[in-house]
């Protein structure tokens, strides 16, 4: 068959709908003929859209009834549309309720699907693993491997088919002329890295094992870097870039969204000298051999680590290892939070369904006569149920459509305010998300529709037809069901409010965390000269000159120099031995920072004991060491050690003159044992400049950069950071989680309030006669109003009790998200109860007032 | 099978459109004929159901022609009005004519 063809799926469905009789093939032929004509006149897209529309317009309209099934469904749909058009307010309320919940669900699920659920975009991603080193003497905390260990694991583990070493580091990338620096993450890997992961560059090629040995200066760049930096130009292969003043040639570009690690922009082969480096910072990425069992792999990794620890006690003491799938290591930092948010949005959707069911039940009260009439005229129970279910599915479909549109907008907004997530550039609202949310929508429609549908069909018609609004029997039963539903809503809202309060407390604690220094008005800049100073005089001229010029700027109160930036957790790694103490095995370690004398006062780091460097900084003779509290606890906590102790730090030794506060940027990264030594004793290749300003850092920063460039034009400025901004970014995940949880809780509370209002109003309406009689007999406003209020209080109290119980049970799974707050804290429980009580009071105020104002005469006359 | 009773509005239009097509009573052309005359879109599903109904009443007969590649390998159906169908049309026309007598001043002259 030549010529254009209609979309295959639509054509197949059409044939199924219309039926296999030979005569019906002419209908398919007519549509095919019209499709071809339309395609030649209006193009492919219009013709395809038209054909899909014919699936509905002609296929469904003409469909051969299967025992009348299609005919009846058509009737149900027409009937439901007519009914909903008569009640636009009700339909709008349901569609908005569902749309909000499904919209939120769509946005969150899009993120969860792309970040956590979807397999990594590598060949046979399920067999990729990482071997992680652990410190068995440090509570099995993760530690790094040596590059030289990687092939040992590779050879010692028969369950691994291939392994590759990997490490990352931030570098400055410059163009061919050595200008226009930009910060990038560079991944250094073994030569078989791309082959191991099964990544094929979209342009050029990857490097190979042979090129590692020769130490060629070759790089492969990410798709993102190619578009951002090179404008996506095809001629990028062969161009030169500089990484920290070393030239590299670009040989390949990776596909979009298909790179590891995800934050890297440049990949280069590890050189031989690096492979022998004993700096611990290598990752091991491997692929399980065919039919290999990961349990066996874990046992093998433990055995190899134990052998290394036994053979090399000085460097590998306490080494352990574990094997994890690569996918779980990528997402483990965020998966708990994301699944918690998905759970929260699931609760919101459940509340929306319960709310809709309540609305349907309330509406059924007014429609019960119509149902009774249909039943009396011969409609079967099944027919009544299917009719109501069709309406529910129609409402769910409209809500789902609104939700998908809202979800698309919400997702775009979320991506602009969200903290960095792994695989973030692959997050999108695609067919898979639409398919899942459509199924969820259909399920929601059945969930909230089946109850009211069964309820409607179960009421005997004669009773309903006889029943005036005075009798409460069928209405009373309906009220109990509604009350139960509202109590469920309140319980679910309580859970969400609980979660929101916990995350809010966590955020408060994280923000208030004592970092050990004063971040207000602080700025940090890394200064990297192209020609580093060769001696102390040159160093003083260069860095001292910069310090002086910046110090004279208006608004600058203090300037200091250091070997490492304030936000850098570590520094130079050194072994530690204390004079007069038996050296333990393994050799303990600490970190050294070289700092100028004014560093502590500039950064606002308090001295807790002793003093800082003397005027000459201990430049000559015995070095003066200032250590932090963690150093004292780790190395100088003995009875004869402390201030004044002599400490040997490999390339320097000296005596401890002072102790300062621990500095840590985040509660999740506690301080390490650190020793500070005067910068003047050494010649540094580059320094970090820390500046405290009394004015807005953003205003002063450009001037600081200008002053630095005025002293030396060939310096590279990196990591130019306003400290408060960096700290704010560091807590972005907690802020984001908190904001979303609060948003969901607010939505849930609004829905619960609507539910309370609805069921209380219905209760008052159905008991009008009874209330009227009581008022006629002398009941006061207080008695009448109190009765209604008591009912609300019972509902709310029961719902909150159930909700708190459920929240306490579930909160233990969220402990990794919490800081500074325990789920069982009484104040959290109290606040939750308070929030729900206020919600109930606000929601119930109008129905209570209505009950109080009820005129006994009107109610007794059946008004 | 022959039908009794009056034709529905749309049934009349379909029969007349088939007659207008002479030897080319194909569904696509029938539909276009009605759309031109009524200046309104015609649902394909409604047309095919009406053709089925008219065939069941014996007012219309159809022949399947050879399948062709231009129609995706599907045949084409050619419709024609049976003598019974003509009679039904004539009956409906006569009834409309009877009921319209003396109403020229209200309805205007027949065109």
PDB file of N, CA, C and O in Angstrom, chain A residues 507-532:
ATOM      1  N   UNK A 507      13.560  23.775  59.297  1.00  0.00           N
ATOM      2  CA  UNK A 507      14.114  24.908  58.567  1.00  0.00           C
ATOM      3  C   UNK A 507      14.590  25.984  59.534  1.00  0.00           C
ATOM      4  O   UNK A 507      15.675  26.541  59.379  1.00  0.00           O
ATOM      5  N   UNK A 508      13.768  26.249  60.551  1.00  0.00           N
ATOM      6  CA  UNK A 508      14.168  27.255  61.545  1.00  0.00           C
ATOM      7  C   UNK A 508      15.472  26.855  62.222  1.00  0.00           C
ATOM      8  O   UNK A 508      16.372  27.675  62.416  1.00  0.00           O
ATOM      9  N   UNK A 509      15.570  25.560  62.581  1.00  0.00           N
ATOM     10  CA  UNK A 509      16.772  25.083  63.275  1.00  0.00           C
ATOM     11  C   UNK A 509      17.996  25.171  62.369  1.00  0.00           C
ATOM     12  O   UNK A 509      19.083  25.542  62.806  1.00  0.00           O
ATOM     13  N   UNK A 510      17.793  24.813  61.104  1.00  0.00           N
ATOM     14  CA  UNK A 510      18.916  24.828  60.165  1.00  0.00           C
ATOM     15  C   UNK A 510      19.427  26.254  59.957  1.00  0.00           C
ATOM     16  O   UNK A 510      20.633  26.509  59.909  1.00  0.00           O
ATOM     17  N   UNK A 511      18.494  27.189  59.838  1.00  0.00           N
ATOM     18  CA  UNK A 511      18.884  28.587  59.626  1.00  0.00           C
ATOM     19  C   UNK A 511      19.575  29.138  60.858  1.00  0.00           C
ATOM     20  O   UNK A 511      20.529  29.915  60.770  1.00  0.00           O
ATOM     21  N   UNK A 512      19.104  28.728  62.045  1.00  0.00           N
ATOM     22  CA  UNK A 512      19.663  29.254  63.288  1.00  0.00           C
ATOM     23  C   UNK A 512      20.924  28.519  63.726  1.00  0.00           C
ATOM     24  O   UNK A 512      21.522  28.865  64.738  1.00  0.00           O
ATOM     25  N   UNK A 513      21.323  27.505  62.963  1.00  0.00           N
ATOM     26  CA  UNK A 513      22.481  26.692  63.314  1.00  0.00           C
ATOM     27  C   UNK A 513      23.709  27.583  63.526  1.00  0.00           C
ATOM     28  O   UNK A 513      23.995  28.480  62.738  1.00  0.00           O
ATOM     29  N   UNK A 514      24.425  27.316  64.632  1.00  0.00           N
ATOM     30  CA  UNK A 514      25.606  28.124  64.957  1.00  0.00           C
ATOM     31  C   UNK A 514      26.792  27.641  64.152  1.00  0.00           C
ATOM     32  O   UNK A 514      27.303  26.540  64.383  1.00  0.00           O
ATOM     33  N   UNK A 515      27.218  28.449  63.216  1.00  0.00           N
ATOM     34  CA  UNK A 515      28.285  28.037  62.320  1.00  0.00           C
ATOM     35  C   UNK A 515      29.675  28.301  62.871  1.00  0.00           C
ATOM     36  O   UNK A 515      30.657  27.911  62.268  1.00  0.00           O
ATOM     37  N   UNK A 516      29.748  29.017  63.975  1.00  0.00           N
ATOM     38  CA  UNK A 516      31.061  29.275  64.564  1.00  0.00           C
ATOM     39  C   UNK A 516      31.717  30.529  64.014  1.00  0.00           C
ATOM     40  O   UNK A 516      32.830  30.859  64.402  1.00  0.00           O
ATOM     41  N   UNK A 517      31.061  31.228  63.075  1.00  0.00           N
ATOM     42  CA  UNK A 517      31.610  32.502  62.614  1.00  0.00           C
ATOM     43  C   UNK A 517      30.427  33.410  62.288  1.00  0.00           C
ATOM     44  O   UNK A 517      29.275  32.992  62.319  1.00  0.00           O
ATOM     45  N   UNK A 518      30.715  34.678  61.987  1.00  0.00           N
ATOM     46  CA  UNK A 518      29.659  35.648  61.732  1.00  0.00           C
ATOM     47  C   UNK A 518      29.598  35.926  60.230  1.00  0.00           C
ATOM     48  O   UNK A 518      30.480  36.591  59.681  1.00  0.00           O
ATOM     49  N   UNK A 519      28.552  35.424  59.536  1.00  0.00           N
ATOM     50  CA  UNK A 519      28.538  35.564  58.075  1.00  0.00           C
ATOM     51  C   UNK A 519      28.095  36.934  57.554  1.00  0.00           C
ATOM     52  O   UNK A 519      28.270  37.213  56.367  1.00  0.00           O
ATOM     53  N   UNK A 520      27.564  37.790  58.426  1.00  0.00           N
ATOM     54  CA  UNK A 520      26.982  39.048  57.941  1.00  0.00           C
ATOM     55  C   UNK A 520      28.041  39.921  57.276  1.00  0.00           C
ATOM     56  O   UNK A 520      29.074  40.213  57.883  1.00  0.00           O
ATOM     57  N   UNK A 521      27.798  40.346  56.049  1.00  0.00           N
ATOM     58  CA  UNK A 521      28.695  41.269  55.361  1.00  0.00           C
ATOM     59  C   UNK A 521      30.006  40.655  54.887  1.00  0.00           C
ATOM     60  O   UNK A 521      30.934  41.360  54.521  1.00  0.00           O
ATOM     61  N   UNK A 522      30.100  39.338  54.876  1.00  0.00           N
ATOM     62  CA  UNK A 522      31.355  38.689  54.477  1.00  0.00           C
ATOM     63  C   UNK A 522      31.372  38.350  52.993  1.00  0.00           C
ATOM     64  O   UNK A 522      30.364  37.901  52.454  1.00  0.00           O
ATOM     65  N   UNK A 523      32.538  38.537  52.387  1.00  0.00           N
ATOM     66  CA  UNK A 523      32.727  38.202  50.983  1.00  0.00           C
ATOM     67  C   UNK A 523      34.005  37.367  50.881  1.00  0.00           C
ATOM     68  O   UNK A 523      34.959  37.603  51.610  1.00  0.00           O
ATOM     69  N   UNK A 524      34.023  36.408  49.969  1.00  0.00           N
ATOM     70  CA  UNK A 524      35.226  35.577  49.794  1.00  0.00           C
ATOM     71  C   UNK A 524      35.579  35.514  48.314  1.00  0.00           C
ATOM     72  O   UNK A 524      34.694  35.380  47.467  1.00  0.00           O
ATOM     73  N   UNK A 525      36.862  35.627  48.003  1.00  0.00           N
ATOM     74  CA  UNK A 525      37.330  35.547  46.613  1.00  0.00           C
ATOM     75  C   UNK A 525      38.589  34.683  46.599  1.00  0.00           C
ATOM     76  O   UNK A 525      39.469  34.876  47.430  1.00  0.00           O
ATOM     77  N   UNK A 526      38.688  33.760  45.649  1.00  0.00           N
ATOM     78  CA  UNK A 526      39.914  32.973  45.491  1.00  0.00           C
ATOM     79  C   UNK A 526      40.762  33.678  44.439  1.00  0.00           C
ATOM     80  O   UNK A 526      40.288  33.951  43.334  1.00  0.00           O
ATOM     81  N   UNK A 527      42.012  33.967  44.790  1.00  0.00           N
ATOM     82  CA  UNK A 527      42.904  34.678  43.879  1.00  0.00           C
ATOM     83  C   UNK A 527      43.943  33.682  43.385  1.00  0.00           C
ATOM     84  O   UNK A 527      44.710  33.124  44.170  1.00  0.00           O
ATOM     85  N   UNK A 528      43.982  33.474  42.074  1.00  0.00           N
ATOM     86  CA  UNK A 528      44.853  32.467  41.471  1.00  0.00           C
ATOM     87  C   UNK A 528      45.728  33.138  40.423  1.00  0.00           C
ATOM     88  O   UNK A 528      45.304  33.332  39.286  1.00  0.00           O
ATOM     89  N   UNK A 529      46.946  33.538  40.784  1.00  0.00           N
ATOM     90  CA  UNK A 529      47.776  34.246  39.802  1.00  0.00           C
ATOM     91  C   UNK A 529      48.280  33.285  38.724  1.00  0.00           C
ATOM     92  O   UNK A 529      48.580  32.130  39.012  1.00  0.00           O
ATOM     93  N   UNK A 530      48.388  33.811  37.495  1.00  0.00           N
ATOM     94  CA  UNK A 530      48.963  33.001  36.421  1.00  0.00           C
ATOM     95  C   UNK A 530      50.448  32.772  36.683  1.00  0.00           C
ATOM     96  O   UNK A 530      50.997  31.726  36.358  1.00  0.00           O
ATOM     97  N   UNK A 531      51.093  33.765  37.310  1.00  0.00           N
ATOM     98  CA  UNK A 531      52.506  33.608  37.670  1.00  0.00           C
ATOM     99  C   UNK A 531      52.609  33.722  39.183  1.00  0.00           C
ATOM    100  O   UNK A 531      52.697  34.826  39.721  1.00  0.00           O
ATOM    101  N   UNK A 532      52.570  32.585  39.896  1.00  0.00           N
ATOM    102  CA  UNK A 532      52.579  32.642  41.360  1.00  0.00           C
ATOM    103  C   UNK A 532      53.881  33.269  41.868  1.00  0.00           C
ATOM    104  O   UNK A 532      54.937  33.124  41.234  1.00  0.00           O
TER     105      UNK A 532
END
